[in-house]
Structure formats: structure tokens, C-alpha cells
């Protein structure tokens, strides 16, 4: 079955460490997205990519980086510059220019700073 | 800029009651899409419905129904005869151009047995 796989499900980071969250899709979707979810704040867009080797900042990109070397993969790195990284991170995909069709979401990664 | 407001942060009802989740949006686009997603405790957002700006017909799917009113920029979601399995966080979303969705804050719905 096609879908989006996020790993790991839970991730713990020490202060000052960079960590990378994985997102893989086999839906043949061109566009991929990373959202951050905090209690009471809904989903906020971090980065998105419409095609391979291209990506754009979302509303809260500071302290994060991404790459899009393959159509299927859109990893998110949470750098030490992100001051408050503890959150639930959701990856999504859609057809290119297909926001009108909605997104397919992964099951999320819960990141905790220890 | 596009904006979605879900004013109800949390709702708690007893099983079998009807419940309506409100969604109000702002956009300058003439063509846009509205969505509802359900987020159960597992975390994954599940698509419920999509509505385009030219289709104001209400939709019913089993116990779920949606009321889209452009005149009031609202896209409300009603669950009839609620069940414990309906407990989740529900998000309303609006397309921003062709590339992005803007989400509301979410409404946490708790159905008590």
C-alpha cells in the first residue's frame, strides 16, 4: 500500500545536538511538507518542496534544514539553533500544485529535548 | 493572507449527543479549497472531506455532515449521534494558492460514555 513513513516515532535529543527526522513516501507525489505541531497552536509549516532539489521556507524555518535529493525522501534536520525543538513533527505529501487535493500525512515523530 | 480560525479549543459531550465544530476562514482567493482532518491519538491526520469554493452544497457522510457558507466564510462540521471513537483533534484547513494548506488551531473533541 502507498503511504508516508516517518521514523523514528520517538526521538530524544540532547542540548546542542543536531537530529534528523526521516520522511519517505511511495505515492509518487511531487510535493512534500514538514509541519510542527505544538499544543494549542495547530500545525505550522516549516519547509516544503515542490520538486526534487528545490525547497522553500515555511513560516517557522529558523533552526531547521531540509534536503530533497530524491522524490521519495524529504528529511528534516533539527539543528542546535532551534531553541525549543520539543514538539510533534508531521510530514505530508501531495501532487505538485495539488494543495487543492489535500495532503497525505505520515504518523509523525515526537521529538523531546532531554 | 489566508487564515483559519477554530474558536473552540476543546469540546466535551456525552455519547449520542450531536456536536458541531466551527471553522471560519479568511482568504482573498476566488478559488480555494477547504478541508477537515481528524487526528486520533495515534497522531496521523486522516482526511475527512474536501470542498471547493464553487460548491456550497452541504454534504452528509453517515453521521458526519458539513455546512459550507461563503456568505459567512464558514465551513462547519457536525457529528450526529456521537460515539466514543469520534474522540480526536479535528483540524480545518484552507488552501493557500496551489501549493500549501493553512490549518486552524484544532478542536479537541472528547466523547464521554
JSON list of C-alpha atoms in Angstrom, two decimals:
[
{"chain": "A", "resi": 1, "resn": "UNK", "atom": "CA", "xyz": [0.00, 0.00, 0.00]},
{"chain": "A", "resi": 2, "resn": "UNK", "atom": "CA", "xyz": [1.18, 3.52, -0.75]},
{"chain": "A", "resi": 3, "resn": "UNK", "atom": "CA", "xyz": [1.81, 5.89, 2.06]},
{"chain": "A", "resi": 4, "resn": "UNK", "atom": "CA", "xyz": [4.22, 8.03, 4.03]},
{"chain": "A", "resi": 5, "resn": "UNK", "atom": "CA", "xyz": [6.64, 6.57, 6.55]},
{"chain": "A", "resi": 6, "resn": "UNK", "atom": "CA", "xyz": [8.14, 8.72, 9.26]},
{"chain": "A", "resi": 7, "resn": "UNK", "atom": "CA", "xyz": [10.88, 7.47, 11.52]},
{"chain": "A", "resi": 8, "resn": "UNK", "atom": "CA", "xyz": [11.63, 7.26, 14.30]},
{"chain": "A", "resi": 9, "resn": "UNK", "atom": "CA", "xyz": [8.30, 7.52, 16.11]},
{"chain": "A", "resi": 10, "resn": "UNK", "atom": "CA", "xyz": [10.01, 8.91, 19.22]},
{"chain": "A", "resi": 11, "resn": "UNK", "atom": "CA", "xyz": [13.31, 10.78, 19.32]},
{"chain": "A", "resi": 12, "resn": "UNK", "atom": "CA", "xyz": [15.27, 12.24, 22.17]},
{"chain": "A", "resi": 13, "resn": "UNK", "atom": "CA", "xyz": [17.83, 14.94, 21.66]},
{"chain": "A", "resi": 14, "resn": "UNK", "atom": "CA", "xyz": [20.41, 16.33, 23.98]},
{"chain": "A", "resi": 15, "resn": "UNK", "atom": "CA", "xyz": [21.01, 20.04, 24.17]},
{"chain": "A", "resi": 16, "resn": "UNK", "atom": "CA", "xyz": [23.29, 21.20, 21.35]},
{"chain": "A", "resi": 17, "resn": "UNK", "atom": "CA", "xyz": [22.76, 18.15, 19.15]},
{"chain": "A", "resi": 18, "resn": "UNK", "atom": "CA", "xyz": [21.51, 18.05, 15.61]},
{"chain": "A", "resi": 19, "resn": "UNK", "atom": "CA", "xyz": [18.98, 15.34, 14.82]},
{"chain": "A", "resi": 20, "resn": "UNK", "atom": "CA", "xyz": [17.44, 14.22, 11.55]},
{"chain": "A", "resi": 21, "resn": "UNK", "atom": "CA", "xyz": [13.85, 13.08, 11.10]},
{"chain": "A", "resi": 22, "resn": "UNK", "atom": "CA", "xyz": [13.15, 10.78, 8.21]},
{"chain": "A", "resi": 23, "resn": "UNK", "atom": "CA", "xyz": [10.20, 11.01, 5.81]},
{"chain": "A", "resi": 24, "resn": "UNK", "atom": "CA", "xyz": [9.74, 8.62, 2.89]},
{"chain": "A", "resi": 25, "resn": "UNK", "atom": "CA", "xyz": [6.76, 8.32, 0.55]},
{"chain": "A", "resi": 26, "resn": "UNK", "atom": "CA", "xyz": [5.87, 5.85, -2.19]},
{"chain": "A", "resi": 27, "resn": "UNK", "atom": "CA", "xyz": [2.86, 7.73, -3.52]},
{"chain": "A", "resi": 28, "resn": "UNK", "atom": "CA", "xyz": [4.77, 9.24, -6.44]},
{"chain": "A", "resi": 29, "resn": "UNK", "atom": "CA", "xyz": [3.88, 12.67, -5.09]},
{"chain": "A", "resi": 30, "resn": "UNK", "atom": "CA", "xyz": [5.99, 15.60, -6.20]},
{"chain": "A", "resi": 31, "resn": "UNK", "atom": "CA", "xyz": [5.38, 17.87, -3.22]},
{"chain": "A", "resi": 32, "resn": "UNK", "atom": "CA", "xyz": [6.39, 17.21, 0.36]},
{"chain": "A", "resi": 33, "resn": "UNK", "atom": "CA", "xyz": [5.94, 19.21, 3.54]},
{"chain": "A", "resi": 34, "resn": "UNK", "atom": "CA", "xyz": [7.09, 19.39, 7.13]},
{"chain": "A", "resi": 35, "resn": "UNK", "atom": "CA", "xyz": [4.81, 20.72, 9.85]},
{"chain": "A", "resi": 36, "resn": "UNK", "atom": "CA", "xyz": [5.37, 21.24, 13.52]},
{"chain": "A", "resi": 37, "resn": "UNK", "atom": "CA", "xyz": [2.54, 20.72, 16.00]},
{"chain": "A", "resi": 38, "resn": "UNK", "atom": "CA", "xyz": [2.51, 22.24, 19.47]},
{"chain": "A", "resi": 39, "resn": "UNK", "atom": "CA", "xyz": [-0.40, 22.02, 21.90]},
{"chain": "A", "resi": 40, "resn": "UNK", "atom": "CA", "xyz": [-2.95, 24.72, 21.16]},
{"chain": "A", "resi": 41, "resn": "UNK", "atom": "CA", "xyz": [-1.08, 26.06, 18.13]},
{"chain": "A", "resi": 42, "resn": "UNK", "atom": "CA", "xyz": [-2.25, 23.82, 15.35]},
{"chain": "A", "resi": 43, "resn": "UNK", "atom": "CA", "xyz": [0.11, 22.90, 12.54]},
{"chain": "A", "resi": 44, "resn": "UNK", "atom": "CA", "xyz": [2.80, 25.33, 11.45]},
{"chain": "A", "resi": 45, "resn": "UNK", "atom": "CA", "xyz": [4.70, 24.92, 8.19]},
{"chain": "A", "resi": 46, "resn": "UNK", "atom": "CA", "xyz": [8.48, 24.52, 8.49]},
{"chain": "A", "resi": 47, "resn": "UNK", "atom": "CA", "xyz": [9.62, 23.75, 4.94]},
{"chain": "A", "resi": 48, "resn": "UNK", "atom": "CA", "xyz": [8.11, 22.46, 1.74]},
{"chain": "A", "resi": 49, "resn": "UNK", "atom": "CA", "xyz": [9.37, 21.15, -1.56]},
{"chain": "A", "resi": 50, "resn": "UNK", "atom": "CA", "xyz": [7.52, 21.04, -4.85]},
{"chain": "A", "resi": 51, "resn": "UNK", "atom": "CA", "xyz": [10.18, 19.21, -6.86]},
{"chain": "A", "resi": 52, "resn": "UNK", "atom": "CA", "xyz": [13.49, 17.44, -6.37]},
{"chain": "A", "resi": 53, "resn": "UNK", "atom": "CA", "xyz": [16.44, 19.67, -5.50]},
{"chain": "A", "resi": 54, "resn": "UNK", "atom": "CA", "xyz": [14.19, 22.60, -4.64]},
{"chain": "A", "resi": 55, "resn": "UNK", "atom": "CA", "xyz": [12.56, 23.65, -1.38]},
{"chain": "A", "resi": 56, "resn": "UNK", "atom": "CA", "xyz": [11.13, 26.76, 0.26]},
{"chain": "A", "resi": 57, "resn": "UNK", "atom": "CA", "xyz": [10.95, 28.05, 3.80]},
{"chain": "A", "resi": 58, "resn": "UNK", "atom": "CA", "xyz": [7.67, 27.97, 5.56]},
{"chain": "A", "resi": 59, "resn": "UNK", "atom": "CA", "xyz": [6.52, 30.11, 8.45]},
{"chain": "A", "resi": 60, "resn": "UNK", "atom": "CA", "xyz": [8.93, 28.78, 11.09]},
{"chain": "A", "resi": 61, "resn": "UNK", "atom": "CA", "xyz": [12.05, 27.64, 9.22]},
{"chain": "A", "resi": 62, "resn": "UNK", "atom": "CA", "xyz": [14.64, 29.07, 11.63]},
{"chain": "A", "resi": 63, "resn": "UNK", "atom": "CA", "xyz": [16.69, 26.35, 13.27]},
{"chain": "A", "resi": 64, "resn": "UNK", "atom": "CA", "xyz": [15.69, 23.71, 10.72]},
{"chain": "A", "resi": 65, "resn": "UNK", "atom": "CA", "xyz": [17.18, 22.46, 7.44]},
{"chain": "A", "resi": 66, "resn": "UNK", "atom": "CA", "xyz": [15.98, 20.07, 4.75]},
{"chain": "A", "resi": 67, "resn": "UNK", "atom": "CA", "xyz": [17.15, 18.39, 1.59]},
{"chain": "A", "resi": 68, "resn": "UNK", "atom": "CA", "xyz": [15.30, 16.90, -1.36]},
{"chain": "A", "resi": 69, "resn": "UNK", "atom": "CA", "xyz": [17.74, 14.75, -3.30]},
{"chain": "A", "resi": 70, "resn": "UNK", "atom": "CA", "xyz": [15.17, 12.10, -4.18]},
{"chain": "A", "resi": 71, "resn": "UNK", "atom": "CA", "xyz": [11.50, 12.39, -4.99]},
{"chain": "A", "resi": 72, "resn": "UNK", "atom": "CA", "xyz": [10.64, 9.85, -2.31]},
{"chain": "A", "resi": 73, "resn": "UNK", "atom": "CA", "xyz": [12.57, 11.39, 0.54]},
{"chain": "A", "resi": 74, "resn": "UNK", "atom": "CA", "xyz": [12.42, 14.70, 2.44]},
{"chain": "A", "resi": 75, "resn": "UNK", "atom": "CA", "xyz": [14.48, 14.53, 5.65]},
{"chain": "A", "resi": 76, "resn": "UNK", "atom": "CA", "xyz": [14.28, 17.30, 8.24]},
{"chain": "A", "resi": 77, "resn": "UNK", "atom": "CA", "xyz": [17.26, 18.24, 10.41]},
{"chain": "A", "resi": 78, "resn": "UNK", "atom": "CA", "xyz": [16.58, 19.99, 13.67]},
{"chain": "A", "resi": 79, "resn": "UNK", "atom": "CA", "xyz": [19.74, 21.94, 14.41]},
{"chain": "A", "resi": 80, "resn": "UNK", "atom": "CA", "xyz": [21.13, 23.20, 17.69]},
{"chain": "A", "resi": 81, "resn": "UNK", "atom": "CA", "xyz": [19.98, 26.66, 16.61]},
{"chain": "A", "resi": 82, "resn": "UNK", "atom": "CA", "xyz": [16.36, 25.63, 17.20]},
{"chain": "A", "resi": 83, "resn": "UNK", "atom": "CA", "xyz": [15.80, 26.86, 20.74]},
{"chain": "A", "resi": 84, "resn": "UNK", "atom": "CA", "xyz": [12.64, 24.97, 21.53]},
{"chain": "A", "resi": 85, "resn": "UNK", "atom": "CA", "xyz": [12.56, 21.81, 19.43]},
{"chain": "A", "resi": 86, "resn": "UNK", "atom": "CA", "xyz": [10.33, 19.68, 21.64]},
{"chain": "A", "resi": 87, "resn": "UNK", "atom": "CA", "xyz": [7.23, 19.10, 19.51]},
{"chain": "A", "resi": 88, "resn": "UNK", "atom": "CA", "xyz": [5.37, 16.67, 17.29]},
{"chain": "A", "resi": 89, "resn": "UNK", "atom": "CA", "xyz": [6.59, 16.74, 13.68]},
{"chain": "A", "resi": 90, "resn": "UNK", "atom": "CA", "xyz": [4.40, 15.72, 10.78]},
{"chain": "A", "resi": 91, "resn": "UNK", "atom": "CA", "xyz": [5.45, 15.07, 7.21]},
{"chain": "A", "resi": 92, "resn": "UNK", "atom": "CA", "xyz": [2.96, 15.25, 4.36]},
{"chain": "A", "resi": 93, "resn": "UNK", "atom": "CA", "xyz": [2.88, 14.92, 0.60]},
{"chain": "A", "resi": 94, "resn": "UNK", "atom": "CA", "xyz": [0.66, 15.93, -2.28]},
{"chain": "A", "resi": 95, "resn": "UNK", "atom": "CA", "xyz": [0.58, 16.16, -6.04]},
{"chain": "A", "resi": 96, "resn": "UNK", "atom": "CA", "xyz": [2.59, 19.11, -7.34]},
{"chain": "A", "resi": 97, "resn": "UNK", "atom": "CA", "xyz": [0.46, 22.21, -7.19]},
{"chain": "A", "resi": 98, "resn": "UNK", "atom": "CA", "xyz": [-2.06, 19.96, -5.60]},
{"chain": "A", "resi": 99, "resn": "UNK", "atom": "CA", "xyz": [-2.93, 21.70, -2.39]},
{"chain": "A", "resi": 100, "resn": "UNK", "atom": "CA", "xyz": [-6.47, 21.60, -3.70]},
{"chain": "A", "resi": 101, "resn": "UNK", "atom": "CA", "xyz": [-6.40, 17.83, -3.40]},
{"chain": "A", "resi": 102, "resn": "UNK", "atom": "CA", "xyz": [-5.19, 17.92, 0.17]},
{"chain": "A", "resi": 103, "resn": "UNK", "atom": "CA", "xyz": [-2.31, 16.14, 1.79]},
{"chain": "A", "resi": 104, "resn": "UNK", "atom": "CA", "xyz": [-1.46, 12.63, 2.83]},
{"chain": "A", "resi": 105, "resn": "UNK", "atom": "CA", "xyz": [0.20, 12.60, 6.24]},
{"chain": "A", "resi": 106, "resn": "UNK", "atom": "CA", "xyz": [2.69, 10.38, 7.96]},
{"chain": "A", "resi": 107, "resn": "UNK", "atom": "CA", "xyz": [2.19, 9.19, 11.52]},
{"chain": "A", "resi": 108, "resn": "UNK", "atom": "CA", "xyz": [4.59, 11.72, 12.99]},
{"chain": "A", "resi": 109, "resn": "UNK", "atom": "CA", "xyz": [7.76, 11.89, 15.07]},
{"chain": "A", "resi": 110, "resn": "UNK", "atom": "CA", "xyz": [7.67, 13.12, 18.64]},
{"chain": "A", "resi": 111, "resn": "UNK", "atom": "CA", "xyz": [10.90, 14.90, 19.48]},
{"chain": "A", "resi": 112, "resn": "UNK", "atom": "CA", "xyz": [11.89, 15.60, 23.05]},
{"chain": "A", "resi": 113, "resn": "UNK", "atom": "CA", "xyz": [14.92, 17.51, 24.29]},
{"chain": "A", "resi": 114, "resn": "UNK", "atom": "CA", "xyz": [16.48, 15.93, 27.35]},
{"chain": "B", "resi": 1, "resn": "UNK", "atom": "CA", "xyz": [-3.12, 36.29, 3.96]},
{"chain": "B", "resi": 2, "resn": "UNK", "atom": "CA", "xyz": [-5.12, 33.16, 4.46]},
{"chain": "B", "resi": 3, "resn": "UNK", "atom": "CA", "xyz": [-6.28, 32.39, 7.96]},
{"chain": "B", "resi": 4, "resn": "UNK", "atom": "CA", "xyz": [-8.35, 29.67, 9.57]},
{"chain": "B", "resi": 5, "resn": "UNK", "atom": "CA", "xyz": [-9.95, 30.10, 12.98]},
{"chain": "B", "resi": 6, "resn": "UNK", "atom": "CA", "xyz": [-11.32, 27.28, 15.07]},
{"chain": "B", "resi": 7, "resn": "UNK", "atom": "CA", "xyz": [-12.57, 29.14, 18.10]},
{"chain": "B", "resi": 8, "resn": "UNK", "atom": "CA", "xyz": [-13.48, 26.03, 20.07]},
{"chain": "B", "resi": 9, "resn": "UNK", "atom": "CA", "xyz": [-10.31, 24.73, 21.69]},
{"chain": "B", "resi": 10, "resn": "UNK", "atom": "CA", "xyz": [-11.97, 21.82, 23.46]},
{"chain": "B", "resi": 11, "resn": "UNK", "atom": "CA", "xyz": [-15.44, 20.29, 23.39]},
{"chain": "B", "resi": 12, "resn": "UNK", "atom": "CA", "xyz": [-16.71, 17.55, 25.66]},
{"chain": "B", "resi": 13, "resn": "UNK", "atom": "CA", "xyz": [-20.08, 15.85, 25.18]},
{"chain": "B", "resi": 14, "resn": "UNK", "atom": "CA", "xyz": [-21.81, 12.68, 26.24]},
{"chain": "B", "resi": 15, "resn": "UNK", "atom": "CA", "xyz": [-22.10, 9.85, 23.78]},
{"chain": "B", "resi": 16, "resn": "UNK", "atom": "CA", "xyz": [-25.06, 10.07, 21.36]},
{"chain": "B", "resi": 17, "resn": "UNK", "atom": "CA", "xyz": [-25.21, 13.85, 21.56]},
{"chain": "B", "resi": 18, "resn": "UNK", "atom": "CA", "xyz": [-24.85, 15.88, 18.37]},
{"chain": "B", "resi": 19, "resn": "UNK", "atom": "CA", "xyz": [-21.85, 18.20, 18.21]},
{"chain": "B", "resi": 20, "resn": "UNK", "atom": "CA", "xyz": [-20.81, 20.94, 15.80]},
{"chain": "B", "resi": 21, "resn": "UNK", "atom": "CA", "xyz": [-17.23, 22.06, 15.24]},
{"chain": "B", "resi": 22, "resn": "UNK", "atom": "CA", "xyz": [-16.88, 25.58, 13.91]},
{"chain": "B", "resi": 23, "resn": "UNK", "atom": "CA", "xyz": [-14.45, 26.79, 11.27]},
{"chain": "B", "resi": 24, "resn": "UNK", "atom": "CA", "xyz": [-14.17, 30.34, 9.97]},
{"chain": "B", "resi": 25, "resn": "UNK", "atom": "CA", "xyz": [-11.71, 31.28, 7.26]},
{"chain": "B", "resi": 26, "resn": "UNK", "atom": "CA", "xyz": [-10.26, 34.35, 5.57]},
{"chain": "B", "resi": 27, "resn": "UNK", "atom": "CA", "xyz": [-8.98, 34.45, 2.01]},
{"chain": "B", "resi": 28, "resn": "UNK", "atom": "CA", "xyz": [-8.80, 36.81, -0.93]},
{"chain": "B", "resi": 29, "resn": "UNK", "atom": "CA", "xyz": [-8.63, 33.96, -3.43]},
{"chain": "B", "resi": 30, "resn": "UNK", "atom": "CA", "xyz": [-11.71, 33.41, -5.56]},
{"chain": "B", "resi": 31, "resn": "UNK", "atom": "CA", "xyz": [-10.87, 29.75, -5.99]},
{"chain": "B", "resi": 32, "resn": "UNK", "atom": "CA", "xyz": [-9.92, 27.84, -2.90]},
{"chain": "B", "resi": 33, "resn": "UNK", "atom": "CA", "xyz": [-10.42, 24.55, -1.14]},
{"chain": "B", "resi": 34, "resn": "UNK", "atom": "CA", "xyz": [-11.45, 23.73, 2.39]},
{"chain": "B", "resi": 35, "resn": "UNK", "atom": "CA", "xyz": [-10.70, 20.55, 4.28]},
{"chain": "B", "resi": 36, "resn": "UNK", "atom": "CA", "xyz": [-11.39, 18.76, 7.52]},
{"chain": "B", "resi": 37, "resn": "UNK", "atom": "CA", "xyz": [-8.90, 16.32, 9.01]},
{"chain": "B", "resi": 38, "resn": "UNK", "atom": "CA", "xyz": [-9.19, 14.06, 12.04]},
{"chain": "B", "resi": 39, "resn": "UNK", "atom": "CA", "xyz": [-6.20, 13.38, 14.29]},
{"chain": "B", "resi": 40, "resn": "UNK", "atom": "CA", "xyz": [-6.77, 10.36, 16.55]},
{"chain": "B", "resi": 41, "resn": "UNK", "atom": "CA", "xyz": [-4.41, 9.67, 19.47]},
{"chain": "B", "resi": 42, "resn": "UNK", "atom": "CA", "xyz": [-2.09, 7.77, 17.11]},
{"chain": "B", "resi": 43, "resn": "UNK", "atom": "CA", "xyz": [-1.09, 11.13, 15.64]},
{"chain": "B", "resi": 44, "resn": "UNK", "atom": "CA", "xyz": [-1.66, 10.72, 11.92]},
{"chain": "B", "resi": 45, "resn": "UNK", "atom": "CA", "xyz": [-4.03, 13.21, 10.30]},
{"chain": "B", "resi": 46, "resn": "UNK", "atom": "CA", "xyz": [-6.84, 11.48, 8.44]},
{"chain": "B", "resi": 47, "resn": "UNK", "atom": "CA", "xyz": [-8.60, 13.22, 5.57]},
{"chain": "B", "resi": 48, "resn": "UNK", "atom": "CA", "xyz": [-12.36, 13.63, 6.05]},
{"chain": "B", "resi": 49, "resn": "UNK", "atom": "CA", "xyz": [-13.62, 15.97, 3.35]},
{"chain": "B", "resi": 50, "resn": "UNK", "atom": "CA", "xyz": [-12.63, 18.49, 0.68]},
{"chain": "B", "resi": 51, "resn": "UNK", "atom": "CA", "xyz": [-14.87, 21.25, -0.57]},
{"chain": "B", "resi": 52, "resn": "UNK", "atom": "CA", "xyz": [-14.12, 23.74, -3.36]},
{"chain": "B", "resi": 53, "resn": "UNK", "atom": "CA", "xyz": [-15.22, 27.34, -3.23]},
{"chain": "B", "resi": 54, "resn": "UNK", "atom": "CA", "xyz": [-17.74, 26.94, -6.03]},
{"chain": "B", "resi": 55, "resn": "UNK", "atom": "CA", "xyz": [-19.67, 24.16, -4.39]},
{"chain": "B", "resi": 56, "resn": "UNK", "atom": "CA", "xyz": [-21.80, 25.32, -1.50]},
{"chain": "B", "resi": 57, "resn": "UNK", "atom": "CA", "xyz": [-23.88, 22.20, -1.27]},
{"chain": "B", "resi": 58, "resn": "UNK", "atom": "CA", "xyz": [-23.91, 20.64, 2.14]},
{"chain": "B", "resi": 59, "resn": "UNK", "atom": "CA", "xyz": [-22.56, 17.14, 2.36]},
{"chain": "B", "resi": 60, "resn": "UNK", "atom": "CA", "xyz": [-23.52, 14.21, 4.50]},
{"chain": "B", "resi": 61, "resn": "UNK", "atom": "CA", "xyz": [-21.50, 11.08, 5.02]},
{"chain": "B", "resi": 62, "resn": "UNK", "atom": "CA", "xyz": [-23.06, 8.75, 7.53]},
{"chain": "B", "resi": 63, "resn": "UNK", "atom": "CA", "xyz": [-23.08, 10.54, 10.88]},
{"chain": "B", "resi": 64, "resn": "UNK", "atom": "CA", "xyz": [-20.89, 13.35, 9.54]},
{"chain": "B", "resi": 65, "resn": "UNK", "atom": "CA", "xyz": [-22.18, 16.44, 7.78]},
{"chain": "B", "resi": 66, "resn": "UNK", "atom": "CA", "xyz": [-20.60, 19.66, 6.63]},
{"chain": "B", "resi": 67, "resn": "UNK", "atom": "CA", "xyz": [-22.16, 23.09, 6.16]},
{"chain": "B", "resi": 68, "resn": "UNK", "atom": "CA", "xyz": [-20.28, 25.45, 3.84]},
{"chain": "B", "resi": 69, "resn": "UNK", "atom": "CA", "xyz": [-21.47, 29.07, 3.73]},
{"chain": "B", "resi": 70, "resn": "UNK", "atom": "CA", "xyz": [-19.45, 31.53, 1.67]},
{"chain": "B", "resi": 71, "resn": "UNK", "atom": "CA", "xyz": [-21.54, 34.44, 2.93]},
{"chain": "B", "resi": 72, "resn": "UNK", "atom": "CA", "xyz": [-20.19, 33.92, 6.44]},
{"chain": "B", "resi": 73, "resn": "UNK", "atom": "CA", "xyz": [-16.86, 32.31, 5.41]},
{"chain": "B", "resi": 74, "resn": "UNK", "atom": "CA", "xyz": [-17.65, 29.26, 7.47]},
{"chain": "B", "resi": 75, "resn": "UNK", "atom": "CA", "xyz": [-17.23, 25.54, 6.97]},
{"chain": "B", "resi": 76, "resn": "UNK", "atom": "CA", "xyz": [-18.74, 23.82, 10.00]},
{"chain": "B", "resi": 77, "resn": "UNK", "atom": "CA", "xyz": [-18.66, 20.13, 10.79]},
{"chain": "B", "resi": 78, "resn": "UNK", "atom": "CA", "xyz": [-21.41, 18.28, 12.62]},
{"chain": "B", "resi": 79, "resn": "UNK", "atom": "CA", "xyz": [-21.27, 14.81, 14.10]},
{"chain": "B", "resi": 80, "resn": "UNK", "atom": "CA", "xyz": [-24.67, 13.30, 14.75]},
{"chain": "B", "resi": 81, "resn": "UNK", "atom": "CA", "xyz": [-25.17, 10.72, 17.49]},
{"chain": "B", "resi": 82, "resn": "UNK", "atom": "CA", "xyz": [-21.54, 10.98, 18.58]},
{"chain": "B", "resi": 83, "resn": "UNK", "atom": "CA", "xyz": [-19.57, 7.91, 19.59]},
{"chain": "B", "resi": 84, "resn": "UNK", "atom": "CA", "xyz": [-16.51, 7.44, 21.77]},
{"chain": "B", "resi": 85, "resn": "UNK", "atom": "CA", "xyz": [-14.47, 6.61, 18.64]},
{"chain": "B", "resi": 86, "resn": "UNK", "atom": "CA", "xyz": [-15.10, 10.14, 17.43]},
{"chain": "B", "resi": 87, "resn": "UNK", "atom": "CA", "xyz": [-12.82, 11.45, 20.17]},
{"chain": "B", "resi": 88, "resn": "UNK", "atom": "CA", "xyz": [-9.90, 13.16, 18.43]},
{"chain": "B", "resi": 89, "resn": "UNK", "atom": "CA", "xyz": [-8.47, 16.51, 17.47]},
{"chain": "B", "resi": 90, "resn": "UNK", "atom": "CA", "xyz": [-10.14, 17.93, 14.38]},
{"chain": "B", "resi": 91, "resn": "UNK", "atom": "CA", "xyz": [-8.46, 20.39, 12.05]},
{"chain": "B", "resi": 92, "resn": "UNK", "atom": "CA", "xyz": [-9.98, 22.67, 9.45]},
{"chain": "B", "resi": 93, "resn": "UNK", "atom": "CA", "xyz": [-7.66, 23.73, 6.61]},
{"chain": "B", "resi": 94, "resn": "UNK", "atom": "CA", "xyz": [-7.68, 26.17, 3.70]},
{"chain": "B", "resi": 95, "resn": "UNK", "atom": "CA", "xyz": [-5.63, 26.04, 0.51]},
{"chain": "B", "resi": 96, "resn": "UNK", "atom": "CA", "xyz": [-3.13, 28.88, 0.09]},
{"chain": "B", "resi": 97, "resn": "UNK", "atom": "CA", "xyz": [-2.61, 29.13, -3.63]},
{"chain": "B", "resi": 98, "resn": "UNK", "atom": "CA", "xyz": [-1.88, 25.84, -5.31]},
{"chain": "B", "resi": 99, "resn": "UNK", "atom": "CA", "xyz": [0.93, 24.78, -3.06]},
{"chain": "B", "resi": 100, "resn": "UNK", "atom": "CA", "xyz": [0.10, 24.97, 0.61]},
{"chain": "B", "resi": 101, "resn": "UNK", "atom": "CA", "xyz": [-2.56, 24.39, 3.21]},
{"chain": "B", "resi": 102, "resn": "UNK", "atom": "CA", "xyz": [-3.14, 26.64, 6.18]},
{"chain": "B", "resi": 103, "resn": "UNK", "atom": "CA", "xyz": [-4.50, 24.91, 9.26]},
{"chain": "B", "resi": 104, "resn": "UNK", "atom": "CA", "xyz": [-6.63, 26.10, 12.12]},
{"chain": "B", "resi": 105, "resn": "UNK", "atom": "CA", "xyz": [-5.64, 25.60, 15.75]},
{"chain": "B", "resi": 106, "resn": "UNK", "atom": "CA", "xyz": [-7.63, 22.42, 16.03]},
{"chain": "B", "resi": 107, "resn": "UNK", "atom": "CA", "xyz": [-10.55, 21.42, 18.26]},
{"chain": "B", "resi": 108, "resn": "UNK", "atom": "CA", "xyz": [-10.08, 18.61, 20.76]},
{"chain": "B", "resi": 109, "resn": "UNK", "atom": "CA", "xyz": [-13.31, 16.64, 20.91]},
{"chain": "B", "resi": 110, "resn": "UNK", "atom": "CA", "xyz": [-13.94, 14.26, 23.78]},
{"chain": "B", "resi": 111, "resn": "UNK", "atom": "CA", "xyz": [-16.93, 11.94, 23.71]},
{"chain": "B", "resi": 112, "resn": "UNK", "atom": "CA", "xyz": [-17.72, 10.55, 27.14]},
{"chain": "B", "resi": 113, "resn": "UNK", "atom": "CA", "xyz": [-19.51, 7.22, 27.52]}
]
